Short mmCIF file of N, CA and C in Angstrom, two decimals:
data_model
loop_
_atom_site.label_atom_id
_atom_site.label_comp_id
_atom_site.label_asym_id
_atom_site.label_seq_id
_atom_site.Cartn_x
_atom_site.Cartn_y
_atom_site.Cartn_z
N MET A 158 -8.32 3.76 -2.91
CA MET A 158 -8.19 2.38 -3.32
C MET A 158 -7.57 1.54 -2.21
N LEU A 159 -6.54 2.09 -1.54
CA LEU A 159 -5.91 1.36 -0.45
C LEU A 159 -6.87 1.17 0.72
N ARG A 160 -7.60 2.21 1.05
CA ARG A 160 -8.57 2.11 2.16
C ARG A 160 -9.65 1.09 1.83
N GLU A 161 -10.13 1.10 0.59
CA GLU A 161 -11.15 0.14 0.18
C GLU A 161 -10.62 -1.29 0.27
N ALA A 162 -9.38 -1.52 -0.13
CA ALA A 162 -8.79 -2.85 -0.04
C ALA A 162 -8.68 -3.29 1.41
N GLU A 163 -8.38 -2.36 2.30
CA GLU A 163 -8.31 -2.71 3.72
C GLU A 163 -9.70 -3.04 4.26
N GLU A 164 -10.72 -2.30 3.84
CA GLU A 164 -12.08 -2.57 4.28
C GLU A 164 -12.58 -3.93 3.79
N ARG A 165 -12.12 -4.35 2.61
CA ARG A 165 -12.51 -5.66 2.07
C ARG A 165 -11.63 -6.78 2.66
N ILE A 166 -10.70 -6.42 3.52
CA ILE A 166 -9.78 -7.33 4.21
C ILE A 166 -8.91 -8.10 3.21
N VAL A 167 -8.47 -7.44 2.15
CA VAL A 167 -7.49 -8.04 1.23
C VAL A 167 -6.14 -7.36 1.41
N LEU A 168 -6.09 -6.33 2.27
CA LEU A 168 -4.86 -5.61 2.57
C LEU A 168 -4.91 -5.24 4.05
N ASN A 169 -3.85 -5.58 4.78
CA ASN A 169 -3.78 -5.28 6.21
C ASN A 169 -2.82 -4.15 6.45
N GLY A 170 -3.25 -3.17 7.22
CA GLY A 170 -2.36 -2.10 7.63
C GLY A 170 -1.62 -2.50 8.89
N VAL A 171 -0.99 -1.53 9.53
CA VAL A 171 -0.31 -1.76 10.80
C VAL A 171 -0.99 -0.94 11.88
N LYS A 172 -0.90 -1.42 13.10
CA LYS A 172 -1.44 -0.70 14.25
C LYS A 172 -0.29 -0.31 15.16
N ILE A 173 -0.30 0.93 15.62
CA ILE A 173 0.74 1.41 16.52
C ILE A 173 0.50 0.85 17.93
N SER A 174 -0.78 0.74 18.30
CA SER A 174 -1.14 0.12 19.58
C SER A 174 -2.46 -0.62 19.40
N SER A 175 -2.83 -1.43 20.39
CA SER A 175 -4.02 -2.28 20.23
C SER A 175 -5.30 -1.49 20.04
N GLY A 176 -5.42 -0.29 20.58
CA GLY A 176 -6.63 0.50 20.44
C GLY A 176 -6.61 1.49 19.30
N SER A 177 -5.55 1.55 18.55
CA SER A 177 -5.43 2.55 17.49
C SER A 177 -5.98 2.03 16.17
N PRO A 178 -6.36 2.95 15.28
CA PRO A 178 -6.78 2.51 13.94
C PRO A 178 -5.57 2.01 13.16
N SER A 179 -5.83 1.16 12.17
CA SER A 179 -4.71 0.68 11.35
C SER A 179 -4.34 1.73 10.31
N ILE A 180 -3.09 1.70 9.92
CA ILE A 180 -2.56 2.62 8.91
C ILE A 180 -2.06 1.76 7.75
N ASN A 181 -2.51 2.05 6.53
CA ASN A 181 -2.00 1.28 5.40
C ASN A 181 -1.18 2.12 4.43
N HIS A 182 -1.20 3.45 4.61
CA HIS A 182 -0.35 4.28 3.77
C HIS A 182 -0.14 5.66 4.41
N ILE A 183 0.97 6.26 4.04
CA ILE A 183 1.29 7.63 4.44
C ILE A 183 1.76 8.35 3.18
N LEU A 184 1.24 9.54 2.96
CA LEU A 184 1.64 10.37 1.82
C LEU A 184 2.44 11.56 2.33
N PHE A 185 3.56 11.85 1.67
CA PHE A 185 4.39 13.01 2.02
C PHE A 185 4.98 13.57 0.74
N ALA A 186 4.58 14.79 0.39
CA ALA A 186 5.01 15.44 -0.85
C ALA A 186 4.72 14.49 -2.03
N ASP A 187 5.74 14.03 -2.73
CA ASP A 187 5.50 13.11 -3.84
C ASP A 187 5.92 11.68 -3.51
N ASP A 188 5.99 11.37 -2.21
CA ASP A 188 6.35 10.03 -1.76
C ASP A 188 5.14 9.34 -1.13
N THR A 189 5.08 8.04 -1.27
CA THR A 189 4.02 7.25 -0.66
C THR A 189 4.65 6.06 0.03
N LEU A 190 4.29 5.85 1.30
CA LEU A 190 4.70 4.67 2.04
C LEU A 190 3.47 3.78 2.19
N ILE A 191 3.58 2.52 1.82
CA ILE A 191 2.46 1.58 1.92
C ILE A 191 2.86 0.49 2.90
N PHE A 192 1.97 0.23 3.86
CA PHE A 192 2.21 -0.78 4.89
C PHE A 192 1.27 -1.96 4.66
N CYS A 193 1.83 -3.17 4.72
CA CYS A 193 1.01 -4.37 4.58
C CYS A 193 1.80 -5.56 5.13
N LYS A 194 1.13 -6.70 5.18
CA LYS A 194 1.82 -7.94 5.56
C LYS A 194 2.69 -8.38 4.39
N ALA A 195 3.80 -9.01 4.71
CA ALA A 195 4.72 -9.47 3.67
C ALA A 195 4.26 -10.83 3.14
N THR A 196 3.13 -10.81 2.41
CA THR A 196 2.63 -12.03 1.79
C THR A 196 2.50 -11.82 0.30
N LEU A 197 2.51 -12.90 -0.43
CA LEU A 197 2.35 -12.83 -1.88
C LEU A 197 1.01 -12.19 -2.24
N GLU A 198 -0.05 -12.56 -1.51
CA GLU A 198 -1.39 -12.04 -1.80
C GLU A 198 -1.45 -10.53 -1.63
N GLU A 199 -0.88 -10.02 -0.54
CA GLU A 199 -0.93 -8.58 -0.32
C GLU A 199 -0.02 -7.84 -1.30
N GLY A 200 1.11 -8.44 -1.66
CA GLY A 200 1.96 -7.84 -2.68
C GLY A 200 1.25 -7.73 -4.01
N GLU A 201 0.53 -8.78 -4.38
CA GLU A 201 -0.24 -8.76 -5.62
C GLU A 201 -1.36 -7.73 -5.56
N THR A 202 -1.99 -7.58 -4.39
CA THR A 202 -3.04 -6.58 -4.21
C THR A 202 -2.48 -5.18 -4.42
N ILE A 203 -1.32 -4.90 -3.84
CA ILE A 203 -0.70 -3.58 -4.00
C ILE A 203 -0.35 -3.33 -5.47
N MET A 204 0.22 -4.32 -6.14
CA MET A 204 0.57 -4.14 -7.54
C MET A 204 -0.68 -3.89 -8.40
N LYS A 205 -1.80 -4.53 -8.08
CA LYS A 205 -3.05 -4.30 -8.81
C LYS A 205 -3.56 -2.88 -8.56
N ILE A 206 -3.48 -2.42 -7.31
CA ILE A 206 -3.91 -1.06 -6.98
C ILE A 206 -3.03 -0.04 -7.71
N VAL A 207 -1.72 -0.26 -7.73
CA VAL A 207 -0.80 0.65 -8.42
C VAL A 207 -1.11 0.66 -9.92
N SER A 208 -1.35 -0.50 -10.50
CA SER A 208 -1.68 -0.58 -11.92
C SER A 208 -2.98 0.16 -12.22
N ASP A 209 -3.99 -0.03 -11.36
CA ASP A 209 -5.26 0.68 -11.54
C ASP A 209 -5.06 2.19 -11.43
N TYR A 210 -4.23 2.61 -10.49
CA TYR A 210 -3.94 4.04 -10.31
C TYR A 210 -3.27 4.61 -11.57
N GLU A 211 -2.27 3.87 -12.08
CA GLU A 211 -1.59 4.34 -13.29
C GLU A 211 -2.57 4.50 -14.45
N GLU A 212 -3.44 3.53 -14.62
CA GLU A 212 -4.41 3.58 -15.72
C GLU A 212 -5.40 4.73 -15.54
N ALA A 213 -5.88 4.93 -14.32
CA ALA A 213 -6.88 5.97 -14.08
C ALA A 213 -6.30 7.37 -14.15
N SER A 214 -5.06 7.54 -13.67
CA SER A 214 -4.48 8.89 -13.59
C SER A 214 -3.63 9.26 -14.80
N GLY A 215 -3.15 8.26 -15.52
CA GLY A 215 -2.22 8.53 -16.61
C GLY A 215 -0.79 8.73 -16.12
N GLN A 216 -0.58 8.67 -14.82
CA GLN A 216 0.76 8.78 -14.26
C GLN A 216 1.40 7.39 -14.20
N LYS A 217 2.72 7.36 -14.26
CA LYS A 217 3.44 6.10 -14.21
C LYS A 217 4.38 6.08 -13.01
N ILE A 218 4.48 4.93 -12.38
CA ILE A 218 5.39 4.75 -11.24
C ILE A 218 6.79 4.47 -11.78
N ASN A 219 7.78 5.15 -11.23
CA ASN A 219 9.17 4.89 -11.59
C ASN A 219 9.68 3.78 -10.67
N TYR A 220 9.64 2.55 -11.14
CA TYR A 220 10.02 1.41 -10.32
C TYR A 220 11.51 1.40 -9.97
N ASP A 221 12.32 2.15 -10.71
CA ASP A 221 13.74 2.26 -10.37
C ASP A 221 13.94 3.03 -9.07
N LYS A 222 12.95 3.83 -8.67
CA LYS A 222 13.04 4.61 -7.44
C LYS A 222 12.26 3.97 -6.28
N CYS A 223 11.65 2.82 -6.53
CA CYS A 223 10.85 2.15 -5.50
C CYS A 223 11.73 1.27 -4.62
N ILE A 224 11.35 1.20 -3.36
CA ILE A 224 12.07 0.36 -2.39
C ILE A 224 11.06 -0.50 -1.66
N ILE A 225 11.39 -1.77 -1.48
CA ILE A 225 10.57 -2.67 -0.67
C ILE A 225 11.40 -3.04 0.55
N SER A 226 10.79 -2.90 1.71
CA SER A 226 11.47 -3.21 2.97
C SER A 226 10.59 -4.15 3.78
N PHE A 227 11.17 -5.20 4.33
CA PHE A 227 10.43 -6.14 5.17
C PHE A 227 10.93 -6.01 6.59
N GLU A 228 10.00 -5.89 7.52
CA GLU A 228 10.34 -5.78 8.94
C GLU A 228 9.57 -6.84 9.71
N LYS A 229 10.13 -7.26 10.79
CA LYS A 229 9.48 -8.25 11.62
C LYS A 229 8.56 -7.61 12.62
#
């Protein structure tokens, strides 16, 4: 879902260098890091993807354990 959103250009990943592919998420064990621009539109896109994931999988996100970090 995240990759599809990036392909539709509604979610932007980050690039480590100018010639590298963009990265929009990293999975490690039961943790997920999502990278995007700090805009209202991209935040809403992520929340829609998370909601769709919860509905499709039956799993629920524990928002008390979620962290949002903004970097320049």
